[in-house]
Structure formats: structure tokens, C-alpha cells
Amino acid sequence: MAKKKESGNQANGLSWDYSASPESISHIQLKAKYDLFIGGEFVKPSSGKYFKTINPANEEVLAEVAYGNEKDIDKAVKAARKAYTEVWSVMPPKDRAKYIYRIARLMQERAREFAVIESLDSGKTIRESRDVDVPLACNHFFYYAGWADKLEYAFPNRPIESLGVAGQITPWNFPILMAAWKIAPALAAGNCVVLKPAETTPLTALKLAEIIRDSGLPAGVVNIVTGYGDTGAALVNHPDIDKIAFTGSTGVGKIIQKAIAATNKKCTLELGGKSANIILEDAPLDQAVEGIINGIFFNQGHVCCAGSRLLVQESVADVVVKKLKDRMKTLLVGDPMDKNTDVGAVNSKAQLEIIEKYIKIGIDEGAEMFQVDCTVPKKGYYCKPTIFTNLAQSSRIAQEEIFGPVLTIQTFRTVDEAIQKANNSPYGLAAGVWTDKGSRIFNLTTKLDAGVIWANSYNKFDPTSPFGGFKESGFGREGGLHGLASYLK
Ligand code: NDP
């Protein structure tokens, strides 16, 4: 079926069609029902209950997944503690490294299967899961496997001692990548883990469990317990957990911090964001427009560090907004499994409702909205790429995290004003700076309250590079040596 690319063409007086280019899903194997992965095997949940995980692109059920409760978490923590004491902590680091390499290679061999399942379960485009999420997840295992037997070089002049058992909780926006961010450094530093994936996207973590079992990793080193928020809470509150690594919303991050306040548990929190993408008048504007698009529409805007607040110098604002609208009109929104698609499905009905609520708030606040005039599939959860101009710094859509393909645009006259506006946020996760001058980059990057700042690029990730925030975006870093250090005493 030929798909008509409508709107951009109207602007340019051009018209062209894309033929559909669907990724084949015939090669993937999904079970009808998934159990919990505890002690090296798949076991039934003590509740006997299962929940459905659906494909947000068409609302069809993909599989049923076990609902783990307090008892299952206890079983998993016990399995992890046993594996830690008896096997993993006493194993020579070079042997631990071999297992982590093996997981990386097995994952790489089955990369296509991982990519397809990730897109089916999350709604993200197949291009993204194939070219970004899965390769990056493999690279995290490769990278940390490399450090596993070199910890004394990574951290010279200090005793190297692992923490014990880590409880790890991940969100739905980068399911397999977040699992890799959490599991790989923990294992490399000599810890065992219990991972709780997000309820709407558990399937790739369960695929990873199959790979882990096939890799021969000693039983109990990695345990994966699926479930709801209360499953995560049971993990946080378990008395035999040494560290909690959480990625998710600021609200749940605060609950976790309170829950562990009077304990010895270590903690890293990777929370929400409302990151400023700053375009100075001397920036290469065409590249900057690509950076804006990538900053906010990548992964449907479900990105904690999304460049969701655009700050443009007033002298170039009109031309940037015009170029941006033209570029937005060329975005293909629709079936995530089509290799042409730029913006896939929103992860869940609940998230779509949140995004739509914010779009209404923006309109009610008097901001000017522009939305791409495209058709989206009738079934499934889709949101057209949206931008807002003419809004106040205090408006809710400029202050609160929307976590969808919605960009707010404000202008500034001086660099100081840009810094003030960018820092006027409860969050401090990321920022982007676009300019021709290195001195301006250094000036801005030293003054912006953000854990990650990209210069003349956006949303670039690498396992060697630490990632994390300030203020309500959390604390602690994942990735690089910083990510490894947080799994050592
Ligand atoms: P949530 O905080 O709702 O959920 C994150 C994880 O925590 C899920 O596995 C969830 O389970 C679990 N959970 C929910 N309640 C509790 C609880 N009381 N105790 C322990 N665990 C709990 O966030 P979302 O999944 O909705 O993810 C979106 C949010 O995550 C956004 O705000 C985004 O900014 C942030 N995020 C931050 C990142 C960063 O690196 N800074 C990266 C990615 C996302 P369940 O799925 O069953 O609800």
C-alpha cells in the first residue's frame, strides 16, 4: 500500500509517495505466557496472576506476563543473595567478564528479534530500536565486560568491593536499553541483581532473561520479576537489598527516597526532565532544525532528556520556526513497524491521555499551537507532532514534563536571558547548545544546571559517557566509570 506523504508537500508544492516497507515479524518467537525469572529458571508467580501486555500501535494483546508480588520479590532477593555469596562475589573477575561478553554477543546475534519485540511492545519505530536501542544495549554489555577484570585500573588506590544485591527498576520508554544500563555495570562490579521492568513493556527484559539462561550465567546472578508499581515497591522495601537503581518519574523517585531514608541502602535516581535546547543566532540553522526534530520527536518524545523546551534567539526565531514547521510536515507518523516511519505510537492509552491533557492546557493558556496535518492509524495510540509558540515562562506546558511529541518554543535576546530561562525549571537533566563559537559553548555549558549538555547535537548516547541529572531530575550517574563506581562500596 502506498502511503501518501501529504503535508510537507503542500508547503513545497511537491508531492511524493512512500511505498510501505514493513519489517517482517515472522522470525520472532513470543510465548503466550511469561513467568518470572528467578534463580536461573522461569517460575510461576505465587499470586497465580498474569497481566496482558499489548501492542500500542494496534491495541492487540502480545502476551500475558506474570504479576510478581512481595513473596516473589523475596524469593528473587534470596536467590540473588545466595548467588552473590556463593558464586559471583568469589568468582575471578576475568571469569565474570566472560559471562558478560557472552550475554553481549548472544544479544547481538539476536539483535533483530530484540528490535522487533521492542517495537511491538513499546510503539517505538523499528528504525530506532534497530539502529539505536538494541545496538546501544549490546554496547553497554561489551563496555562493562571490558572493565570487569580491570577494576583496580578504573579506580586506582582504593579497595574494590562490590555492594551485594541491587534492586533495579526501569521505565517503559527504553526497556531493553535501561535493563542493559542497569544490569551490565552491576554485574561487572561483582553484584547480583533483581530487575523489575515496567508493566507496559516487559517483553525484551524477558527475552534477555532467556539469553541470560542460555549464556550459562550462574543461577540467581540476574533475576527478573515483572509486575506493577507494588512489585517495585516490594523490591525497594526488601530489607536485604544493598542498592536501589531507579529510572522513572520524579513522583515515584520521591516515594523511593523516603522509603529508604532510614536504611543503609545506596541509591541512584534517574528521573524526569524538561530540557532546554538553545539556538543562538550564529548557529548553523539547518543542522539545528534537525537537532530540534531529533531532540523532541525521537521516540515520540518519550525521552527523559528530550529537548522539550526550545529557546531561540529572537533575531532568528522566525526563520527557525518556519524551517521547523516545514521539516515537521515531512515527518511520517504511523505504524512503528514500517521502516519509513519517523514517529511511532505513544506507549499507552494512559500516556496519550496525559499528552492530550497538556495540549489542551497549552491551548487554554493561550499559547499558539501548530500540529502536523497528517492522518494517523485509527486503531492504536498516536499523537501528531505538536509545537507551541507565544507562551509565558510560567505556563504549565513550559514547566511540566509532558513526555510526548510536544515542543514549547520561547525566544531570548541575550545569552544571559537564555541561561536564566533554561535554568528556570525544577529539573536539571540535559540541555543543547547550538552556536558557531566554541567560547559560547564553554560559557553556556558552565552555567547551565544540567547533567548532560550536547553542543551542536542532541540525544547522542554512548556507554562510556556518564548520564544523570540535578535537582528534580535525580542524582547519581549511569554509564561510563561513574556508572560503575556507583556499584562499588
Ligand atoms: P514511573 O515512575 O511510573 O515508573 C517507573 C518504574 O517504577 C516502573 O517499573 C513502575 O512500575 C515502577 N514503579 C511505580 N510505582 C512504584 C513504586 N511506588 N515503587 C517502586 N517502583 C514503582 O515512570 P514511567 O514508567 O511512567 O516512566 C516515565 C518517567 O520516567 C518520565 O517521567 C521520565 O522522565 C522518567 N525517565 C527518566 C529517565 C532518566 O534517565 N532520567 C529515563 C527514562 C524515563 P509500573 O510500570 O508497573 O508502573
mmCIF file with all atom_site columns, C-alpha atoms and ligand atoms in Angstrom, residues 169-174 178 181-182 196-201 227-236 246-253 255-256 269-273 302-305 351 401 403 427 429 467-469 473-474 478, ligand 1:
data_model
loop_
_atom_site.group_PDB
_atom_site.id
_atom_site.type_symbol
_atom_site.label_atom_id
_atom_site.label_alt_id
_atom_site.label_comp_id
_atom_site.label_asym_id
_atom_site.label_entity_id
_atom_site.label_seq_id
_atom_site.pdbx_PDB_ins_code
_atom_site.Cartn_x
_atom_site.Cartn_y
_atom_site.Cartn_z
_atom_site.occupancy
_atom_site.B_iso_or_equiv
_atom_site.pdbx_formal_charge
_atom_site.auth_seq_id
_atom_site.auth_comp_id
_atom_site.auth_asym_id
_atom_site.auth_atom_id
_atom_site.pdbx_PDB_model_num
ATOM   1   C CA  . ILE A 1 169 ? 13.528 -0.628 38.462 1.00 0.00 ? 169 ILE A CA  1
ATOM   2   C CA  . THR A 1 170 ? 13.112 0.510  34.859 1.00 0.00 ? 170 THR A CA  1
ATOM   3   C CA  . PRO A 1 171 ? 10.556 2.612  32.902 1.00 0.00 ? 171 PRO A CA  1
ATOM   4   C CA  . TRP A 1 172 ? 8.791  1.894  29.622 1.00 0.00 ? 172 TRP A CA  1
ATOM   5   C CA  . ASN A 1 173 ? 10.458 4.361  27.301 1.00 0.00 ? 173 ASN A CA  1
ATOM   6   C CA  . PHE A 1 174 ? 13.750 2.474  26.676 1.00 0.00 ? 174 PHE A CA  1
ATOM   7   C CA  . MET A 1 178 ? 17.520 0.651  30.552 1.00 0.00 ? 178 MET A CA  1
ATOM   8   C CA  . TRP A 1 181 ? 22.277 0.292  31.691 1.00 0.00 ? 181 TRP A CA  1
ATOM   9   C CA  . LYS A 1 182 ? 21.363 -1.285 34.997 1.00 0.00 ? 182 LYS A CA  1
ATOM   10  C CA  . LYS A 1 196 ? 11.622 -5.021 37.810 1.00 0.00 ? 196 LYS A CA  1
ATOM   11  C CA  . PRO A 1 197 ? 10.715 -3.897 34.263 1.00 0.00 ? 197 PRO A CA  1
ATOM   12  C CA  . ALA A 1 198 ? 7.834  -1.506 33.507 1.00 0.00 ? 198 ALA A CA  1
ATOM   13  C CA  . GLU A 1 199 ? 4.442  -3.156 33.256 1.00 0.00 ? 199 GLU A CA  1
ATOM   14  C CA  . THR A 1 200 ? 3.655  -1.934 29.726 1.00 0.00 ? 200 THR A CA  1
ATOM   15  C CA  . THR A 1 201 ? 6.966  -3.105 28.214 1.00 0.00 ? 201 THR A CA  1
ATOM   16  C CA  . GLY A 1 227 ? 4.635  -6.735 37.812 1.00 0.00 ? 227 GLY A CA  1
ATOM   17  C CA  . TYR A 1 228 ? 3.108  -3.395 38.722 1.00 0.00 ? 228 TYR A CA  1
ATOM   18  C CA  . GLY A 1 229 ? 4.209  -0.482 40.887 1.00 0.00 ? 229 GLY A CA  1
ATOM   19  C CA  . ASP A 1 230 ? 3.636  -2.515 44.066 1.00 0.00 ? 230 ASP A CA  1
ATOM   20  C CA  . THR A 1 231 ? 6.140  -5.108 42.788 1.00 0.00 ? 231 THR A CA  1
ATOM   21  C CA  . GLY A 1 232 ? 8.680  -2.280 42.504 1.00 0.00 ? 232 GLY A CA  1
ATOM   22  C CA  . ALA A 1 233 ? 7.749  -1.023 45.974 1.00 0.00 ? 233 ALA A CA  1
ATOM   23  C CA  . ALA A 1 234 ? 8.271  -4.528 47.426 1.00 0.00 ? 234 ALA A CA  1
ATOM   24  C CA  . LEU A 1 235 ? 11.771 -4.529 45.920 1.00 0.00 ? 235 LEU A CA  1
ATOM   25  C CA  . VAL A 1 236 ? 12.552 -1.084 47.315 1.00 0.00 ? 236 VAL A CA  1
ATOM   26  C CA  . PHE A 1 246 ? 15.668 3.565  39.692 1.00 0.00 ? 246 PHE A CA  1
ATOM   27  C CA  . THR A 1 247 ? 14.758 5.211  36.410 1.00 0.00 ? 247 THR A CA  1
ATOM   28  C CA  . GLY A 1 248 ? 11.297 6.676  36.170 1.00 0.00 ? 248 GLY A CA  1
ATOM   29  C CA  . SER A 1 249 ? 9.154  9.581  37.192 1.00 0.00 ? 249 SER A CA  1
ATOM   30  C CA  . THR A 1 250 ? 10.137 12.209 39.750 1.00 0.00 ? 250 THR A CA  1
ATOM   31  C CA  . GLY A 1 251 ? 6.991  11.370 41.771 1.00 0.00 ? 251 GLY A CA  1
ATOM   32  C CA  . VAL A 1 252 ? 7.972  7.725  42.248 1.00 0.00 ? 252 VAL A CA  1
ATOM   33  C CA  . GLY A 1 253 ? 11.614 8.757  42.790 1.00 0.00 ? 253 GLY A CA  1
ATOM   34  C CA  . ILE A 1 255 ? 8.499  7.903  47.205 1.00 0.00 ? 255 ILE A CA  1
ATOM   35  C CA  . ILE A 1 256 ? 11.579 5.670  46.890 1.00 0.00 ? 256 ILE A CA  1
ATOM   36  C CA  . LEU A 1 269 ? 17.677 8.060  40.788 1.00 0.00 ? 269 LEU A CA  1
ATOM   37  C CA  . GLU A 1 270 ? 17.333 8.913  37.096 1.00 0.00 ? 270 GLU A CA  1
ATOM   38  C CA  . LEU A 1 271 ? 14.128 10.944 36.950 1.00 0.00 ? 271 LEU A CA  1
ATOM   39  C CA  . GLY A 1 272 ? 12.253 13.301 34.657 1.00 0.00 ? 272 GLY A CA  1
ATOM   40  C CA  . GLY A 1 273 ? 13.336 16.382 32.754 1.00 0.00 ? 273 GLY A CA  1
ATOM   41  C CA  . HIS A 1 302 ? 9.170  9.716  25.499 1.00 0.00 ? 302 HIS A CA  1
ATOM   42  C CA  . VAL A 1 303 ? 12.715 10.667 26.425 1.00 0.00 ? 303 VAL A CA  1
ATOM   43  C CA  . CYS A 1 304 ? 13.675 11.885 29.897 1.00 0.00 ? 304 CYS A CA  1
ATOM   44  C CA  . CYS A 1 305 ? 16.291 14.195 28.374 1.00 0.00 ? 305 CYS A CA  1
ATOM   45  C CA  . GLN A 1 351 ? 0.258  8.283  28.370 1.00 0.00 ? 351 GLN A CA  1
ATOM   46  C CA  . GLU A 1 401 ? 7.222  17.321 31.755 1.00 0.00 ? 401 GLU A CA  1
ATOM   47  C CA  . PHE A 1 403 ? 6.755  13.124 27.878 1.00 0.00 ? 403 PHE A CA  1
ATOM   48  C CA  . TYR A 1 427 ? 14.517 19.826 36.535 1.00 0.00 ? 427 TYR A CA  1
ATOM   49  C CA  . LEU A 1 429 ? 18.765 16.729 33.305 1.00 0.00 ? 429 LEU A CA  1
ATOM   50  C CA  . PHE A 1 467 ? 24.380 10.285 32.228 1.00 0.00 ? 467 PHE A CA  1
ATOM   51  C CA  . GLY A 1 468 ? 22.237 11.741 35.023 1.00 0.00 ? 468 GLY A CA  1
ATOM   52  C CA  . GLY A 1 469 ? 20.740 14.898 36.441 1.00 0.00 ? 469 GLY A CA  1
ATOM   53  C CA  . SER A 1 473 ? 15.947 15.043 37.708 1.00 0.00 ? 473 SER A CA  1
ATOM   54  C CA  . GLY A 1 474 ? 17.614 12.886 40.354 1.00 0.00 ? 474 GLY A CA  1
ATOM   55  C CA  . GLU A 1 478 ? 24.803 5.802  34.869 1.00 0.00 ? 478 GLU A CA  1
HETATM 56  P P1  . NDP B 2 .   ? 7.161  5.547  36.786 1.00 0.00 ? 1   NDP B P1  1
HETATM 57  O O1  . NDP B 2 .   ? 7.973  6.245  37.798 1.00 0.00 ? 1   NDP B O1  1
HETATM 58  O O2  . NDP B 2 .   ? 5.702  5.499  36.961 1.00 0.00 ? 1   NDP B O2  1
HETATM 59  O O3  . NDP B 2 .   ? 7.620  4.017  36.674 1.00 0.00 ? 1   NDP B O3  1
HETATM 60  C C1  . NDP B 2 .   ? 8.966  3.629  36.592 1.00 0.00 ? 1   NDP B C1  1
HETATM 61  C C2  . NDP B 2 .   ? 9.093  2.221  37.167 1.00 0.00 ? 1   NDP B C2  1
HETATM 62  O O4  . NDP B 2 .   ? 8.814  2.251  38.560 1.00 0.00 ? 1   NDP B O4  1
HETATM 63  C C3  . NDP B 2 .   ? 8.111  1.223  36.556 1.00 0.00 ? 1   NDP B C3  1
HETATM 64  O O5  . NDP B 2 .   ? 8.727  -0.038 36.504 1.00 0.00 ? 1   NDP B O5  1
HETATM 65  C C4  . NDP B 2 .   ? 6.980  1.242  37.592 1.00 0.00 ? 1   NDP B C4  1
HETATM 66  O O6  . NDP B 2 .   ? 6.185  0.091  37.566 1.00 0.00 ? 1   NDP B O6  1
HETATM 67  C C5  . NDP B 2 .   ? 7.783  1.340  38.873 1.00 0.00 ? 1   NDP B C5  1
HETATM 68  N N1  . NDP B 2 .   ? 7.018  1.873  39.999 1.00 0.00 ? 1   NDP B N1  1
HETATM 69  C C6  . NDP B 2 .   ? 5.836  2.547  40.001 1.00 0.00 ? 1   NDP B C6  1
HETATM 70  N N2  . NDP B 2 .   ? 5.490  2.885  41.270 1.00 0.00 ? 1   NDP B N2  1
HETATM 71  C C7  . NDP B 2 .   ? 6.480  2.423  42.077 1.00 0.00 ? 1   NDP B C7  1
HETATM 72  C C8  . NDP B 2 .   ? 6.715  2.479  43.493 1.00 0.00 ? 1   NDP B C8  1
HETATM 73  N N3  . NDP B 2 .   ? 5.875  3.081  44.319 1.00 0.00 ? 1   NDP B N3  1
HETATM 74  N N4  . NDP B 2 .   ? 7.846  1.925  43.980 1.00 0.00 ? 1   NDP B N4  1
HETATM 75  C C9  . NDP B 2 .   ? 8.731  1.336  43.150 1.00 0.00 ? 1   NDP B C9  1
HETATM 76  N N5  . NDP B 2 .   ? 8.564  1.241  41.816 1.00 0.00 ? 1   NDP B N5  1
HETATM 77  C C10 . NDP B 2 .   ? 7.456  1.781  41.274 1.00 0.00 ? 1   NDP B C10 1
HETATM 78  O O7  . NDP B 2 .   ? 7.606  6.162  35.425 1.00 0.00 ? 1   NDP B O7  1
HETATM 79  P P2  . NDP B 2 .   ? 7.185  5.685  33.971 1.00 0.00 ? 1   NDP B P2  1
HETATM 80  O O8  . NDP B 2 .   ? 7.399  4.259  33.801 1.00 0.00 ? 1   NDP B O8  1
HETATM 81  O O9  . NDP B 2 .   ? 5.828  6.193  33.731 1.00 0.00 ? 1   NDP B O9  1
HETATM 82  O O10 . NDP B 2 .   ? 8.304  6.433  33.068 1.00 0.00 ? 1   NDP B O10 1
HETATM 83  C C11 . NDP B 2 .   ? 8.206  7.743  32.678 1.00 0.00 ? 1   NDP B C11 1
HETATM 84  C C12 . NDP B 2 .   ? 9.044  8.638  33.568 1.00 0.00 ? 1   NDP B C12 1
HETATM 85  O O11 . NDP B 2 .   ? 10.364 8.178  33.694 1.00 0.00 ? 1   NDP B O11 1
HETATM 86  C C13 . NDP B 2 .   ? 9.165  10.035 32.996 1.00 0.00 ? 1   NDP B C13 1
HETATM 87  O O12 . NDP B 2 .   ? 8.901  10.990 33.986 1.00 0.00 ? 1   NDP B O12 1
HETATM 88  C C14 . NDP B 2 .   ? 10.616 10.138 32.561 1.00 0.00 ? 1   NDP B C14 1
HETATM 89  O O13 . NDP B 2 .   ? 11.129 11.408 32.576 1.00 0.00 ? 1   NDP B O13 1
HETATM 90  C C15 . NDP B 2 .   ? 11.299 9.229  33.505 1.00 0.00 ? 1   NDP B C15 1
HETATM 91  N N6  . NDP B 2 .   ? 12.521 8.700  32.916 1.00 0.00 ? 1   NDP B N6  1
HETATM 92  C C16 . NDP B 2 .   ? 13.732 9.185  33.355 1.00 0.00 ? 1   NDP B C16 1
HETATM 93  C C17 . NDP B 2 .   ? 14.903 8.752  32.780 1.00 0.00 ? 1   NDP B C17 1
HETATM 94  C C18 . NDP B 2 .   ? 16.218 9.256  33.254 1.00 0.00 ? 1   NDP B C18 1
HETATM 95  O O14 . NDP B 2 .   ? 17.220 8.645  32.929 1.00 0.00 ? 1   NDP B O14 1
HETATM 96  N N7  . NDP B 2 .   ? 16.301 10.341 33.997 1.00 0.00 ? 1   NDP B N7  1
HETATM 97  C C19 . NDP B 2 .   ? 14.889 7.772  31.677 1.00 0.00 ? 1   NDP B C19 1
HETATM 98  C C20 . NDP B 2 .   ? 13.593 7.328  31.326 1.00 0.00 ? 1   NDP B C20 1
HETATM 99  C C21 . NDP B 2 .   ? 12.451 7.780  31.938 1.00 0.00 ? 1   NDP B C21 1
HETATM 100 P P3  . NDP B 2 .   ? 4.891  0.093  36.608 1.00 0.00 ? 1   NDP B P3  1
HETATM 101 O O15 . NDP B 2 .   ? 5.390  0.126  35.220 1.00 0.00 ? 1   NDP B O15 1
HETATM 102 O O16 . NDP B 2 .   ? 4.228  -1.177 36.925 1.00 0.00 ? 1   NDP B O16 1
HETATM 103 O O17 . NDP B 2 .   ? 4.092  1.301  36.988 1.00 0.00 ? 1   NDP B O17 1
#
